[in-house]
mmCIF file of C-alpha atoms in Angstrom:
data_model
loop_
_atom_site.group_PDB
_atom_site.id
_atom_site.type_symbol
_atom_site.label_atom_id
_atom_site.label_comp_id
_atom_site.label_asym_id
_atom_site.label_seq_id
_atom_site.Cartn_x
_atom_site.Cartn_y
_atom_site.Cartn_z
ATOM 1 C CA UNK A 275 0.000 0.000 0.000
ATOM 2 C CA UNK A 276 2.925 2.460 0.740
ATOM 3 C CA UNK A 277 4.661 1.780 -2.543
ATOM 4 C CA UNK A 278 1.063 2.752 -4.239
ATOM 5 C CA UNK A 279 0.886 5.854 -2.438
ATOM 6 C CA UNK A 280 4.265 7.182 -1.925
ATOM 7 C CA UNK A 281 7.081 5.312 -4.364
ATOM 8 C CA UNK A 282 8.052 6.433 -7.671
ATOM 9 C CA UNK A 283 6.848 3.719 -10.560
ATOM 10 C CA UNK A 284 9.927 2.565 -11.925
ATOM 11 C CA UNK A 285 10.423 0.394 -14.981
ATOM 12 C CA UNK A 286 12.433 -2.474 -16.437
ATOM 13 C CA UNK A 287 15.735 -1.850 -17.554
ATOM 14 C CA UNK A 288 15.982 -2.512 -20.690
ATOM 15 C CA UNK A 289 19.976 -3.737 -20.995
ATOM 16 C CA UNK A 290 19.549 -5.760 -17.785
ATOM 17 C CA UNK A 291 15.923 -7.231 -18.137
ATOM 18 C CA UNK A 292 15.833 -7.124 -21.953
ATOM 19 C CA UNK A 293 12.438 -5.678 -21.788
ATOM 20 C CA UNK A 294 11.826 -2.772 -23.638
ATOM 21 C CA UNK A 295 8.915 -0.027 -22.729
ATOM 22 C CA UNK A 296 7.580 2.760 -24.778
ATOM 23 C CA UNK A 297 9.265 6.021 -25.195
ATOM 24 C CA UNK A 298 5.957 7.319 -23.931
ATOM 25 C CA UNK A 299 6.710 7.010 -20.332
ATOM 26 C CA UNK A 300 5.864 10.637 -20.032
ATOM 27 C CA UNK A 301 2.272 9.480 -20.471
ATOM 28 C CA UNK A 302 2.102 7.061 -18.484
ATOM 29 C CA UNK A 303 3.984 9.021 -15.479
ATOM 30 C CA UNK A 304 1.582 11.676 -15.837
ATOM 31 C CA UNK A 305 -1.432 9.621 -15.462
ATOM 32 C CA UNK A 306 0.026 7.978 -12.707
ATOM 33 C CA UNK A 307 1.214 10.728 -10.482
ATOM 34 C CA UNK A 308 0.405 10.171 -6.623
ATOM 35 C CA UNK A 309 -1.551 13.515 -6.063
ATOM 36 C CA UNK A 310 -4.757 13.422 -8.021
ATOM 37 C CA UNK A 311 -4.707 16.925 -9.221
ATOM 38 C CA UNK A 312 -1.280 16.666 -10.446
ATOM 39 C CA UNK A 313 -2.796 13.619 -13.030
ATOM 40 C CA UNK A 314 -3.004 14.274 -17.043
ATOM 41 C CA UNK A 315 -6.743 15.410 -16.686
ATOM 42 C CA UNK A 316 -7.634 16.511 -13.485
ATOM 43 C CA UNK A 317 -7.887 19.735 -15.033
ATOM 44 C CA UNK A 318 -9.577 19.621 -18.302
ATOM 45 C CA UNK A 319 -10.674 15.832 -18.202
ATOM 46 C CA UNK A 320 -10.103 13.933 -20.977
ATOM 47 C CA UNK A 321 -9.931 16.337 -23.621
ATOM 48 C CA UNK A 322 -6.308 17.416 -22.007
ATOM 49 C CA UNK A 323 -5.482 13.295 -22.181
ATOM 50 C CA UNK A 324 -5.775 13.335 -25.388
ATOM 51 C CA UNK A 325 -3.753 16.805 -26.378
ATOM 52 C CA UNK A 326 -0.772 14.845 -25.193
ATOM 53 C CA UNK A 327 1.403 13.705 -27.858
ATOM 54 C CA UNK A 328 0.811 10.402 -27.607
ATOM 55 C CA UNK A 329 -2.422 10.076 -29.171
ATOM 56 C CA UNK A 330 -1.057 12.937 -31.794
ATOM 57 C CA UNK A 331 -1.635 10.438 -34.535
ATOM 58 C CA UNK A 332 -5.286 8.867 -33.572
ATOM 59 C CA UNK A 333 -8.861 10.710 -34.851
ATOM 60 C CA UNK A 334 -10.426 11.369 -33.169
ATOM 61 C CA UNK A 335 -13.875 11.719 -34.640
ATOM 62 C CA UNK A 336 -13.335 8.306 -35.896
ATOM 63 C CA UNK A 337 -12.470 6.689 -32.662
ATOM 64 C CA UNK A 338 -15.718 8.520 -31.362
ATOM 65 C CA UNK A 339 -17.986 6.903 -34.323
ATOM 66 C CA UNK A 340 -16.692 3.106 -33.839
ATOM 67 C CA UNK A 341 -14.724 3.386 -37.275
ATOM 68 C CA UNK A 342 -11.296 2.685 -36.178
ATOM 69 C CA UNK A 343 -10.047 -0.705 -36.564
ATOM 70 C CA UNK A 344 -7.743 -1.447 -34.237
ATOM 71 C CA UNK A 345 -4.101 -2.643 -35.429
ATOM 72 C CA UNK A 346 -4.203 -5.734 -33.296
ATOM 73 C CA UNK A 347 -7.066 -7.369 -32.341
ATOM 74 C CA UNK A 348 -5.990 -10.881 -29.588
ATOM 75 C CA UNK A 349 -7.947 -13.994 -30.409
ATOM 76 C CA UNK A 350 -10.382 -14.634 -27.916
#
C-alpha cells in the first residue's frame, strides 16, 4: 500500500531485463502521479489526455464513431 501511495513507478531496464517499454513514459507518469490533481486530466478531463502527444496520430472523430479498426485485435 505504501509503494502505491508514496514510491516512484519505476520500470524495467531494458539492458539488464531485456524488456523494452515505450518512449511514452511521459504518459504514463503523468497519469500515474500520486496527487490526483497533479494527473493528465484533473484539469480539463479527458480532452487534455488526449492533447498529449501520444495520441497525436489517432482521430479522433473516428475513434468517437466506432470506425477505427484497431491494429491488433488478440484472439479470444
Amino acid at each position: 500500500f505504501f509503494l502505491i501511495q508514496e514510491a516512484n513507478v519505476t520500470f524495467p531496464d531494458p539492458d539488464k531485463h531485456k524488456i523494452y517499454v515505450s518512449q511514452n513514459l511521459d504518459l504514463i507518469n503523468k497519469l500515474l502521479a500520486k496527487k490526483k490533481d497533479n494527473r493528465l486530466g484533473a484539469q480539463n478531463g479527458i480532452e487534455e489526455i488526449l492533447l498529449h502527444p501520444f495520441f497525436a496520430d489517432l482521430d479522433i472523430e473516428l475513434l468517437k464513431q466506432k470506425k477505427l479498426k484497431p491494429k491488433y485485435m488478440p484472439d479470444i
